[in-house]
Coordinates of C-alpha atoms in Angstrom, one line a residue:
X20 CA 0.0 0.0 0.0
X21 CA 2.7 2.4 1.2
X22 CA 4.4 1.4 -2.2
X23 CA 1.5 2.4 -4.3
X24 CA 1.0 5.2 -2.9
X25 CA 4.6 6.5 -3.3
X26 CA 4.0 5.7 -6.7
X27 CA 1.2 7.5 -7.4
X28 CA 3.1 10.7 -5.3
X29 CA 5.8 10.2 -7.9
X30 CA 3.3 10.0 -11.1
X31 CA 1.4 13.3 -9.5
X32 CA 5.2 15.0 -8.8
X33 CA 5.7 13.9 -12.2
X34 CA 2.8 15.3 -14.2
X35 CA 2.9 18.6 -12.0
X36 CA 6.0 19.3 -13.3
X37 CA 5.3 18.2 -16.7
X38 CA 2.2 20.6 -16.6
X39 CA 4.2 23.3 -15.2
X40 CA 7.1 22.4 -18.3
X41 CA 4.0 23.5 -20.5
X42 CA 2.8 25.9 -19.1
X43 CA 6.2 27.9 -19.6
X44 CA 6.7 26.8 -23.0
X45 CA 2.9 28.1 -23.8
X46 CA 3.9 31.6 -21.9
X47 CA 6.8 31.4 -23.6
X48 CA 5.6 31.2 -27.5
X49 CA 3.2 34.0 -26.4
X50 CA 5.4 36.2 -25.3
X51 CA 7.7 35.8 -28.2
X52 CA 4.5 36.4 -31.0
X53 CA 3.6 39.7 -28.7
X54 CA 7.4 40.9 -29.0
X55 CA 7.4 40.0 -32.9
X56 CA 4.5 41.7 -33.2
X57 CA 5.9 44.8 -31.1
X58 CA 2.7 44.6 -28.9
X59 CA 5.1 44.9 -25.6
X60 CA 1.9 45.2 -23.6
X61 CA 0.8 41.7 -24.8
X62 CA 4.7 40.5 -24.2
X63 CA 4.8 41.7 -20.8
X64 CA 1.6 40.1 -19.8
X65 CA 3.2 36.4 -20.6
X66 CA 7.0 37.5 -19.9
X67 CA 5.7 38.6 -16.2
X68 CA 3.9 35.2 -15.4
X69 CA 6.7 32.8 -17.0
X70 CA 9.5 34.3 -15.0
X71 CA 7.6 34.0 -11.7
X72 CA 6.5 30.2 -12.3
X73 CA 10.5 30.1 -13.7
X74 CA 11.2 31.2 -10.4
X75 CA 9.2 29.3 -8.2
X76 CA 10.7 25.7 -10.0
X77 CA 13.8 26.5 -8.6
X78 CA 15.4 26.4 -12.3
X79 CA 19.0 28.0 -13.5
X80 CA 18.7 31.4 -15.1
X81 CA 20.2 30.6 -17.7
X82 CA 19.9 33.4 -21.4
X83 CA 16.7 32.7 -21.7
X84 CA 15.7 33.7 -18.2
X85 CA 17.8 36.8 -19.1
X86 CA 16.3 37.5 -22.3
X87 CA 12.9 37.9 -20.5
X88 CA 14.0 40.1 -18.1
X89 CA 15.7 42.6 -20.5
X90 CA 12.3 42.6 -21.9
X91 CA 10.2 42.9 -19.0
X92 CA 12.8 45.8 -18.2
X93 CA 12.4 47.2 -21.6
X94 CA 8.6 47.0 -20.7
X95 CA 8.5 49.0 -17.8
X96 CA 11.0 51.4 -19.2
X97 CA 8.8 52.8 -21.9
X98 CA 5.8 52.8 -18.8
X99 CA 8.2 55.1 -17.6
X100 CA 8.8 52.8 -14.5
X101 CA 12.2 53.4 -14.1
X102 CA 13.0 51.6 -11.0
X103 CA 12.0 48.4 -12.0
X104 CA 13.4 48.5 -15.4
X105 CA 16.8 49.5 -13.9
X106 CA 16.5 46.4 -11.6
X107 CA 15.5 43.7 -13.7
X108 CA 17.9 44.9 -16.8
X109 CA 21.0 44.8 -14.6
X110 CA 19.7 41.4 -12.8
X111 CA 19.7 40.1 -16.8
X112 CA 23.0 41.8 -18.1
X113 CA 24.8 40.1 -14.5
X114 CA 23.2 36.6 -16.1
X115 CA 24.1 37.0 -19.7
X116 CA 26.9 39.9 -19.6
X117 CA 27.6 38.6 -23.5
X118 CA 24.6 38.5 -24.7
X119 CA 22.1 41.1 -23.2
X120 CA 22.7 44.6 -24.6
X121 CA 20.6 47.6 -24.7
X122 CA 19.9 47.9 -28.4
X123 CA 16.1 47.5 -28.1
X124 CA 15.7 50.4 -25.8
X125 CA 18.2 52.6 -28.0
X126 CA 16.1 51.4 -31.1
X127 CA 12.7 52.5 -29.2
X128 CA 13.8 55.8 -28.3
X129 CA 15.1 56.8 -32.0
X130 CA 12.2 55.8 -33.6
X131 CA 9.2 56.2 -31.1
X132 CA 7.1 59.3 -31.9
X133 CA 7.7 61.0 -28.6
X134 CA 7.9 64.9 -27.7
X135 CA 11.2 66.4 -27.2
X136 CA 11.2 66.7 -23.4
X137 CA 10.1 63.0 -23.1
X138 CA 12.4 61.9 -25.5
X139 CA 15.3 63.5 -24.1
X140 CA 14.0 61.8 -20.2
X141 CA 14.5 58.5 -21.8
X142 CA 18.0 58.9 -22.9
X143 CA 19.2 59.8 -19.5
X144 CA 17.0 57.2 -17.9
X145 CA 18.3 54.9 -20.1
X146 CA 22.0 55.9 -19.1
X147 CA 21.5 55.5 -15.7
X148 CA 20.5 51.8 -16.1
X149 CA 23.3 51.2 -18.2
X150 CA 25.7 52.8 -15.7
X151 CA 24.2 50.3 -13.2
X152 CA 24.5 47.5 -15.2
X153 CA 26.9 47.7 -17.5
X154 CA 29.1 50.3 -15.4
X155 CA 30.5 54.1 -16.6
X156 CA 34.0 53.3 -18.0
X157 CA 32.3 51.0 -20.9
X158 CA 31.8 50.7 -24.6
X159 CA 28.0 50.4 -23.5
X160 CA 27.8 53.4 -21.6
X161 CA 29.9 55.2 -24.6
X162 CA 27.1 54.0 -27.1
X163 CA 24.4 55.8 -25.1
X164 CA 26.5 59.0 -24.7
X165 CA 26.6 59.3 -28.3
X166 CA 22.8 59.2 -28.9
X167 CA 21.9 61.6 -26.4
X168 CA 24.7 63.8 -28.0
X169 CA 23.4 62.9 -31.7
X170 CA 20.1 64.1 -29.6
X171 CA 21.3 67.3 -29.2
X172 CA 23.2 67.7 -32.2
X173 CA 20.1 67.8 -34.5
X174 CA 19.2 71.0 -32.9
X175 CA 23.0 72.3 -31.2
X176 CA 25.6 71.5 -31.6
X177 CA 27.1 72.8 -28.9
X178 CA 25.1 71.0 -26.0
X179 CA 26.1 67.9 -27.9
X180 CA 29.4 68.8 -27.9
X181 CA 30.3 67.6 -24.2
X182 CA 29.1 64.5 -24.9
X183 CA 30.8 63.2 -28.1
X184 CA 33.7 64.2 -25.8
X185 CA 32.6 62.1 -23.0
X186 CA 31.9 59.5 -25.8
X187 CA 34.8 59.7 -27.5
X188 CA 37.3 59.9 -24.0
X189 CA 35.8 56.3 -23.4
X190 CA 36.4 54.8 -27.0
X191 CA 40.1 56.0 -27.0
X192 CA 39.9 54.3 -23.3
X193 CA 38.3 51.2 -24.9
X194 CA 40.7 50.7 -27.8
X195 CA 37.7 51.7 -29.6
X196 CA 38.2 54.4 -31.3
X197 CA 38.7 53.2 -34.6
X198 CA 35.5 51.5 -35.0
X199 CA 34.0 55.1 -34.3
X200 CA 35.9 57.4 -36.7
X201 CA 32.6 59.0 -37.7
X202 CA 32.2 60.0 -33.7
X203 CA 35.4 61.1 -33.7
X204 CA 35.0 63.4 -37.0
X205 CA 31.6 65.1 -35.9
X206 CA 33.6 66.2 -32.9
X207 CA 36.7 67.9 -34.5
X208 CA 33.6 69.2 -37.0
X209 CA 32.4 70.9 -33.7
X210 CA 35.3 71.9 -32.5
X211 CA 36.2 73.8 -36.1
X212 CA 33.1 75.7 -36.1
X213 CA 33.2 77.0 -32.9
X214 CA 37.1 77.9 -33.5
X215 CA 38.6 75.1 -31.5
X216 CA 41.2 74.8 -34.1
X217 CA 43.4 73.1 -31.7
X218 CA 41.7 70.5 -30.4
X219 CA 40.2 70.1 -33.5
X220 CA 43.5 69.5 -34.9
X221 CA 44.6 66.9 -32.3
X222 CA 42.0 65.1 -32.6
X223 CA 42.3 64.7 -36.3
X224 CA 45.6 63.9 -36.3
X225 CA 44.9 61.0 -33.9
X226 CA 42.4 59.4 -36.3
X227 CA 44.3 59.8 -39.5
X228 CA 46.1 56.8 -39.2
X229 CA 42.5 54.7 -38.8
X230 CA 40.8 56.5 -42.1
X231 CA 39.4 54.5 -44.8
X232 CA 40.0 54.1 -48.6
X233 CA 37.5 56.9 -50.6
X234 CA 35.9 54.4 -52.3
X235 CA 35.1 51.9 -49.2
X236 CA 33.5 54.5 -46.8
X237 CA 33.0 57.9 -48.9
X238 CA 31.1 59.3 -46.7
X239 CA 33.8 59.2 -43.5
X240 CA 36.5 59.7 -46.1
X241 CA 35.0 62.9 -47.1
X242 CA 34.7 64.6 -44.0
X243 CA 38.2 63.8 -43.1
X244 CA 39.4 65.6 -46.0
X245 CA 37.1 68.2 -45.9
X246 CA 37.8 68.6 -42.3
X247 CA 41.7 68.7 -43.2
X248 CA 41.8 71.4 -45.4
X249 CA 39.7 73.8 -43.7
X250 CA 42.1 73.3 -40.4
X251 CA 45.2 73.9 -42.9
X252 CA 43.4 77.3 -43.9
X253 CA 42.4 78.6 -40.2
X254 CA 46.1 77.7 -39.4
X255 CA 47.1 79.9 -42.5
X256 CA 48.7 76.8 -44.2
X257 CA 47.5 76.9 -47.4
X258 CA 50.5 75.4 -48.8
X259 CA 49.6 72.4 -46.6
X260 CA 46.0 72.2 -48.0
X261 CA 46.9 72.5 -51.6
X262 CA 49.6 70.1 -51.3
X263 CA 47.3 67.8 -49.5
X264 CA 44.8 67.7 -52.1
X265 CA 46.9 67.7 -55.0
X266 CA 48.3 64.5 -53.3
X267 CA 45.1 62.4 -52.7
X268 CA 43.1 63.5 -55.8
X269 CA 45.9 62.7 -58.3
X270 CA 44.7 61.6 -62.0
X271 CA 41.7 59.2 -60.0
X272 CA 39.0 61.7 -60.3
X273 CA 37.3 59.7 -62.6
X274 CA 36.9 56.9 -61.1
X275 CA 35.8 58.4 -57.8
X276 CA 32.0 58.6 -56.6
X277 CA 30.3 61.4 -57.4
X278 CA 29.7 62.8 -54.1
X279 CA 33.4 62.7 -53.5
X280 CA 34.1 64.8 -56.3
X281 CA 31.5 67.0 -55.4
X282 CA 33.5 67.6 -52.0
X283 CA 36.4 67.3 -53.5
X284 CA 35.6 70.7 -56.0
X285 CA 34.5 72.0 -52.8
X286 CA 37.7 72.2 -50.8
X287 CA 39.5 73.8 -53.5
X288 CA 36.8 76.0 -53.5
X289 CA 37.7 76.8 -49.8
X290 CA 41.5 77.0 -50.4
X291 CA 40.2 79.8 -53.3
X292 CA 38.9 82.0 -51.0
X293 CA 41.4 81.8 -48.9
X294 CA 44.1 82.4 -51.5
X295 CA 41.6 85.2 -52.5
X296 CA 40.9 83.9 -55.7
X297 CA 37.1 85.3 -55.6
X298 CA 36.0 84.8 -58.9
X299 CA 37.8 81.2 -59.3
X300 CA 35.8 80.6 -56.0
X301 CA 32.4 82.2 -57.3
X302 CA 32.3 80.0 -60.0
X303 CA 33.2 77.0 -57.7
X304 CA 30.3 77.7 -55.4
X305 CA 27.8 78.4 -58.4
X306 CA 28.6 75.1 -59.9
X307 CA 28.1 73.4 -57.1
X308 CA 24.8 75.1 -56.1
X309 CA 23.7 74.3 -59.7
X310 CA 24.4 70.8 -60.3
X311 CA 23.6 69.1 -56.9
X312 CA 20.6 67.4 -56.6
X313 CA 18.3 67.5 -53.0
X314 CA 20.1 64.4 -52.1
X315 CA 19.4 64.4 -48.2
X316 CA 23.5 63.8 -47.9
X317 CA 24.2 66.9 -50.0
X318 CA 21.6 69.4 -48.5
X319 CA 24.5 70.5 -45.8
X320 CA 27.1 70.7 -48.6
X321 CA 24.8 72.7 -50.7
X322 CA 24.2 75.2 -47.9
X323 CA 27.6 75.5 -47.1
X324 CA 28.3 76.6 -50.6
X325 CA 25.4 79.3 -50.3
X326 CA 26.2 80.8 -47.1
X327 CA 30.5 80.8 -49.1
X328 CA 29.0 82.2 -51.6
X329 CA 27.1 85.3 -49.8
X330 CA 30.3 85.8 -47.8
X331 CA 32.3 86.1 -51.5
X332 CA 29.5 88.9 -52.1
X333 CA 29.2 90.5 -48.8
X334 CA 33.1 90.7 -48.6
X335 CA 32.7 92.1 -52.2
X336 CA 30.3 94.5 -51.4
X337 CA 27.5 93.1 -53.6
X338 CA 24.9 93.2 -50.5
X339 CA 22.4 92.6 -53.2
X340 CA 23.7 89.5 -54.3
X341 CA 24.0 87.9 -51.5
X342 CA 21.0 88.9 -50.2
X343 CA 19.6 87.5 -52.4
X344 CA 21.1 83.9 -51.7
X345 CA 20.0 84.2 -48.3
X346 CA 17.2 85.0 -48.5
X347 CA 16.2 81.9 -50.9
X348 CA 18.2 79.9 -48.5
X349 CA 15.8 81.1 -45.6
X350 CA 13.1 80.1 -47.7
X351 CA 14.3 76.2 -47.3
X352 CA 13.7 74.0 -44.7
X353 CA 16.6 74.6 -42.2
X354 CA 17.5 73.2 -38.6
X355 CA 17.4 75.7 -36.2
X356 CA 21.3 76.5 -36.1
X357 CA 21.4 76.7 -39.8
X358 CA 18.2 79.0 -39.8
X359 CA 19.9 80.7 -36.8
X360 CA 23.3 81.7 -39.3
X361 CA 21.2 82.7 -42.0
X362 CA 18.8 84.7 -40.0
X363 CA 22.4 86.7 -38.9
X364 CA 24.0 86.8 -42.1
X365 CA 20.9 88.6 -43.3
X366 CA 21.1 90.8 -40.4
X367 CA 24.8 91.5 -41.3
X368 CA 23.5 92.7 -44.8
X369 CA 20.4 94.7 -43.5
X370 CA 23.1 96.4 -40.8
X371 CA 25.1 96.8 -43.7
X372 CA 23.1 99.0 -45.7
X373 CA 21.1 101.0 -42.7
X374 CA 17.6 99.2 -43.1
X375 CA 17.8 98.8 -38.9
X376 CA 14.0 97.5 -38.5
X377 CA 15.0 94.6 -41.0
X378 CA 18.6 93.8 -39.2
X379 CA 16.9 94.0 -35.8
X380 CA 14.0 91.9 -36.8
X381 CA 16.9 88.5 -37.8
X382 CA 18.9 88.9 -34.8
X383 CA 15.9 88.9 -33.0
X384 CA 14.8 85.6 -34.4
X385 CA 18.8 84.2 -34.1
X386 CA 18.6 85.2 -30.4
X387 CA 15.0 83.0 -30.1
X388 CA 16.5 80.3 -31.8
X389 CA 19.5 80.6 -29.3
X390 CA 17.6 81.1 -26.1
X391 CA 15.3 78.2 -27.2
X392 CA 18.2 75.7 -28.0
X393 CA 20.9 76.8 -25.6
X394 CA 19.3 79.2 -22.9
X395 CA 20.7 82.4 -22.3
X396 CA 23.8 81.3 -20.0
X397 CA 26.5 80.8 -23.5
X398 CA 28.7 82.5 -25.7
X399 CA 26.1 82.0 -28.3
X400 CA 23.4 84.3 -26.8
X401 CA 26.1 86.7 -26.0
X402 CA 26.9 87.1 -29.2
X403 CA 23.2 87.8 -29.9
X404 CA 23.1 90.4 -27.3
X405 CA 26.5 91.7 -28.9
X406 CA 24.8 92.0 -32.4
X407 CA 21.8 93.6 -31.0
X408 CA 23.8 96.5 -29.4
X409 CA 25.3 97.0 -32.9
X410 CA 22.2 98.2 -34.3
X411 CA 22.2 100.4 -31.4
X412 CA 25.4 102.2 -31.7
X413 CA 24.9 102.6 -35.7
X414 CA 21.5 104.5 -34.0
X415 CA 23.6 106.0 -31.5
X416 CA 21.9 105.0 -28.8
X417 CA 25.2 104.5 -27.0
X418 CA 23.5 103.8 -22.9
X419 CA 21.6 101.3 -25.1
X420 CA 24.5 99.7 -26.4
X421 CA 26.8 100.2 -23.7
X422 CA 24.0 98.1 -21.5
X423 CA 23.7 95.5 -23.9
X424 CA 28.0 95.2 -24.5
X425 CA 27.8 94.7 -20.7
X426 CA 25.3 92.0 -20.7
X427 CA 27.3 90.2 -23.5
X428 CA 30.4 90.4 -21.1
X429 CA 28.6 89.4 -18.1
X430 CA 28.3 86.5 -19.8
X431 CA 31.5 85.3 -21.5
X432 CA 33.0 86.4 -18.0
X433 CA 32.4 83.3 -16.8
X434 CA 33.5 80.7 -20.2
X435 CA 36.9 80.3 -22.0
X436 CA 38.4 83.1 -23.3
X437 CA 36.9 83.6 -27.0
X438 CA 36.9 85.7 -29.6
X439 CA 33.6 87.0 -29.0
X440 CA 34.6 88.4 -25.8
X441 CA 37.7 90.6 -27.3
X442 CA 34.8 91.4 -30.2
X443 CA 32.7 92.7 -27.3
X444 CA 35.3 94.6 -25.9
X445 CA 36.0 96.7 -28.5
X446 CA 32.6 96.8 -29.5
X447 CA 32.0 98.3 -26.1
X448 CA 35.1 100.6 -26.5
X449 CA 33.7 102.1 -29.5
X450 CA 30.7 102.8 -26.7
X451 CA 33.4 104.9 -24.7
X452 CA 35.2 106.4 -27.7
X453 CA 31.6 108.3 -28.5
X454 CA 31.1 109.2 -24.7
X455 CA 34.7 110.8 -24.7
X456 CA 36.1 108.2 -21.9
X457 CA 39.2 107.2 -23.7
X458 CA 40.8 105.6 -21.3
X459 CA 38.1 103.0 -20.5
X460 CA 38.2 102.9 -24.2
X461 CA 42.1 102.3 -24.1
X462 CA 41.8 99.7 -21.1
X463 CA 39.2 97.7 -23.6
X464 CA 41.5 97.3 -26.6
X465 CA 44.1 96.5 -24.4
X466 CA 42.7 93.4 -22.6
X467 CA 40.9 92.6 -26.3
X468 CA 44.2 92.2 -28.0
X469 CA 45.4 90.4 -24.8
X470 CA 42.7 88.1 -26.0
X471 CA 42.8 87.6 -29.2
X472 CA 46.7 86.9 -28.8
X473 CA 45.7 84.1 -26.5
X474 CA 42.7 83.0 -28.6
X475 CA 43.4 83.2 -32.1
X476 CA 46.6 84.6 -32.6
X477 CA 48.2 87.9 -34.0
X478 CA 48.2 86.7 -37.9
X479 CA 44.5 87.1 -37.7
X480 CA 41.7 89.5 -38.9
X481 CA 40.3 90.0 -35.4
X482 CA 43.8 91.3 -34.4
X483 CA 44.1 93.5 -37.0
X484 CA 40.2 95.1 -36.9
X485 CA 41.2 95.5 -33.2
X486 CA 44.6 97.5 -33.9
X487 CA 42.4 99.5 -36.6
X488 CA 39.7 100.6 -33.7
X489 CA 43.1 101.3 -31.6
X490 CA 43.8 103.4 -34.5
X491 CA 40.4 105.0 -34.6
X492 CA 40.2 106.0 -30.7
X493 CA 43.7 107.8 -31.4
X494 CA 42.9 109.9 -34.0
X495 CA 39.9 110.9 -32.8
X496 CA 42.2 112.0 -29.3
X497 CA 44.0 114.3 -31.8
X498 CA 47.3 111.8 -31.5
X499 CA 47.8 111.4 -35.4
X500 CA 51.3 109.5 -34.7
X501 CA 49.7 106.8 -32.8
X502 CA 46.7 106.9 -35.2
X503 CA 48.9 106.5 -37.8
X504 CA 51.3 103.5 -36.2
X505 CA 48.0 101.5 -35.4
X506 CA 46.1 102.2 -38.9
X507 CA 49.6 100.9 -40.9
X508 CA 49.9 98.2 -38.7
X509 CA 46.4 97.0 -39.3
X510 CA 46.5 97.9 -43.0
X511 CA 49.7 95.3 -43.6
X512 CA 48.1 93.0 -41.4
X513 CA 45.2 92.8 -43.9
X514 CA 46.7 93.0 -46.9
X515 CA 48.8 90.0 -46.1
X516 CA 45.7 88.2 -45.1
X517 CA 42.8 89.1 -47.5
X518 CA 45.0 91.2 -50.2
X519 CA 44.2 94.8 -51.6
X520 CA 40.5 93.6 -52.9
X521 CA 38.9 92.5 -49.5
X522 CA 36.8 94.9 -47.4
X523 CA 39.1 95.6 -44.6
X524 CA 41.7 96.5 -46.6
X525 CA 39.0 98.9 -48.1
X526 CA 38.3 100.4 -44.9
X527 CA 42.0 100.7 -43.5
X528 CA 42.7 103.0 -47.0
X529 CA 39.5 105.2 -45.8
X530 CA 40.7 105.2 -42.7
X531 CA 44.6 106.5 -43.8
X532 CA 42.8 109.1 -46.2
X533 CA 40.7 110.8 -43.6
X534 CA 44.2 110.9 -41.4
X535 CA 46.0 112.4 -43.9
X536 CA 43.1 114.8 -45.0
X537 CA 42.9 116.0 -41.2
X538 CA 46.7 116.2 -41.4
X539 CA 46.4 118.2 -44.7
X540 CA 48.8 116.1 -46.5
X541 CA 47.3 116.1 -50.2
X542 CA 50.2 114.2 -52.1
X543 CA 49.1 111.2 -49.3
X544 CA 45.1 111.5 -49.4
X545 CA 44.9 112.0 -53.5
X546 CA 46.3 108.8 -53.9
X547 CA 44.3 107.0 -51.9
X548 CA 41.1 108.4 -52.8
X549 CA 41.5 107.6 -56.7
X550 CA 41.9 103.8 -55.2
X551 CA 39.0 104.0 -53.2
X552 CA 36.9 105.5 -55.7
X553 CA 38.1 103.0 -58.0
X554 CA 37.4 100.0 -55.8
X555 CA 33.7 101.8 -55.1
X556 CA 33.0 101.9 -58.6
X557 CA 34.2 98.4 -59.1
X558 CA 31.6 97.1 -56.5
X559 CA 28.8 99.0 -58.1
X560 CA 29.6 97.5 -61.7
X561 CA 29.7 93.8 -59.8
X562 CA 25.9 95.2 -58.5
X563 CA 24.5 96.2 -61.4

């Protein structure tokens, strides 16, 4: 009897089990057709019950245990149940440390139709579970940093720009690096545009050695070579850059994509204006302009060759030209810091020409764009603020302008030394010149050029608009020697760096004319009003 019984104990042992076996492999297929069919309510319904009766037979969590949890965690992640998901994800990744990654979450949060703000939550939530799990010195953690920085980049670059850096710190760490040259390159990209040249330079140079063939990544190819010309030119190495090009491009243009070509035409382009070779540049640009399709991958290089383009006008004086351009490209669909450049180089251009309503109305709209995609804390806003009190000097509404100069330096006060802030120095000088306080005035220029030395460097425009306005304060104090010391300097400076045909050198030879005029030395000022007139009359030919 007592043998029976044991029997039967061991058949009902036998079939409980059995049942439960089925039960899990029934939860199981479930949950798999929910998370097939993306219906992660559905897949957290049967992924909650199997890995409770998983739990309760005592079994080894083994992947598949894992996998269930990384999806139960992915389900209450996009509940926004934080806590759990952070739990159950690292309690998976500690199972399967090989296997479990974070890709679904990453995949949900680029392609979910969220709003901004929410979106943005779930990136940083998602970080902190990967810092739990997977820990902060990682390649994991590293992936997540660059999304939230690709996050940002769409609208500014600049608040993604601590993140590639915290991205790309951890690749280097990781022995990573070269698997993420296109990280990599959209950093020094950032750091070019916001005059990093430096770092930018390091940073290229580091990655060189890992760059691929043009015809096996194009794409990454391009924007090293791009990048490396326009770093020769902001170093004023233009022998560099040509030699550099002339080396890779060879007699292999033909056989070269399209696209690479395109970019290709475009450096030389760059290294025209440099050289000042307008018109070989013009032509460049308008080519370009004209032949590339709306290929989403050549809509930035298109633009770029617009907003070259206006410059090669504005710095021509043909305001009309390149408004013109502008204008049509403001027309376009534009991200924000794109619409944000063109909204100030049409500002520039309405300044320009007097039409003050029109200028204040686009820096207006930059400074929205600013305030809305970087608050109001950042050199970029300054420089808002900076272009706003321009419109009030050319008014001369000088407390205006003085309070608004002061606002700008308020702010770069507390970041790096930049070339906005010696900008805004003089600009705030000028202020003092017109209110008679020349030594305030004389203190500005001083620490400005201080700056700029530090910043940029004394083969620069910036330092030589800054000796001109040294220039200007001292021969409007009556001291003509000094005047004349500071306007030479700044003329030889340009001329070296532009040539005769640019605008500054333009405005240092009106400058020198009105000196010598007020010094009553005709056989100096009749010279150099014939070549001003000259140039004037050039401008209004390339107008009309």
């Amino acid at each position: 009897m007592r043998k029976l019984c044991s029997t039967i104990l061991v058949c009902l042992c036998l079939g409980i089990a059995q049942a439960q076996t089925i039960k899990l492999d029934f939860l199981y297929n479930q949950y798999q057709a929910a998370w097939n069919q993306k219906d992660f309510t559905a897949a957290k319904r049967y992924a909650l019950p199997w890995l409770t009766l998983y739990q309760e037979q005592q079994l080894s969590r083994d992947t598949v245990y894992a996998e269930l949890e990384s999806t139960l965690a992915f389900c209450y992640f996009i509940e926004y149940d934080f806590e759990n998901a952070q739990k159950l994800y690292k309690e998976a990744f500690a199972i399967c440390p090989k296997t479990i990654s974070c890709n679904h979450f990453i995949q949900y949060i680029d392609t979910s139709h969220i709003d901004k703000e929410d979106k943005e939550n779930l990136w940083f939530e998602l970080l902190h579970i990967v810092e739990a799990s997977h820990g902060k010195e990682t390649i994991a953690y590293a992936k997540v940093l660059v999304h939230i920085a690709q996050f940002y980049d769409l609208q500014a670059p600049l608040l993604a720009k601590p993140f590639y850096e915290q991205a790309v710190q951890l690749l280097r760490q990781n022995n990573a690096l070269k698997s993420h040259i296109d990280i990599a390159l959209r950093l020094v990209q950032i750091y070019h545009d916001n005059k990093a040249i430096s770092r930018a330079s390091l940073l290229l140079e580091e990655i060189t050695p890992y760059i691929p063939e043009q015809t096996s990544q194009p794409y990454i190819w391009v924007q090293w070579m791009l990048l490396r010309v326009r770093i020769c030119i902001q170093q004023f190495n233009l022998i560099a850059a040509k030699d550099f090009l002339n080396d890779i491009v060879g007699d292999n243009t033909k056989s070269l994509p399209p696209y690479v070509n395109l970019c290709i035409q475009l450096a030389y382009a760059d290294l025209d204006i440099a050289d000042r070779n307008y018109s070989t540049a013009e032509t460049k640009y308008t080519e370009i302009i004209q032949n590339i399709d709306d290929q989403v991958d050549v809509l930035s290089i298109k633009s770029y060759a617009t907003l070259q383009l206006g410059q090669i006008y504005f710095e021509q004086d043909n305001l009309q030209a390149a408004e013109v351009l502008y204008f049509n490209l403001l027309s376009q669909q534009q991200t924000p810091a794109l619409r944000k450049l063109t909204s100030e180089k049409l500002a520039d251009i309405c300044l320009e020409i007097g039409d003050y309503a029109l200028a204040k109305k686009y820096y207006v709209e930059a400074a929205s764009i600013v305030a809305d995609l970087y608050g109001v804390n950042n050199a970029e806003y300054a420089k808002s603020l900076n272009n706003l009190a321009n419109i009030a000097f050319r008014q001369r509404h000088f407390a205006l302008a003085q309070k608004a100069y002061l606002e700008s330096i308020a702010i770069l006060n507390n970041l790096e030394l930049s070339s906005m802030y010696s900008l805004t120095l003089c600009n705030l000088a000028n202020v003092y010149i017109y209110q008679n306080k020349m030594s305030e005035a004389d203190i500005c220029y001083q620490e400005a050029l201080g700056i700029i030395e530090k910043t940029i460097g004394t083969e620069s425009l910036e330092y030589a608009d800054a000796l001109n306005n040294i220039a200007i304060m001292h021969h409007i104090d009556g001291n003509y020697q000094r005047a004349y010391k500071f306007y030479t300097d700044a003329q030889q400076l340009r001329e070296k760096i532009t040539g005769k045909d640019g605008r500054k050198y333009l405005e240092s030879e009106i400058c020198l004319f009105n000196l010598y005029n007020d010094l009553d030395i005709p056989s100096m000022a009749t010279p150099l009003l014939q070549s001003i007139v000259d140039k004037k009359s050039a401008i209004v030919q390339q107008e009309f």
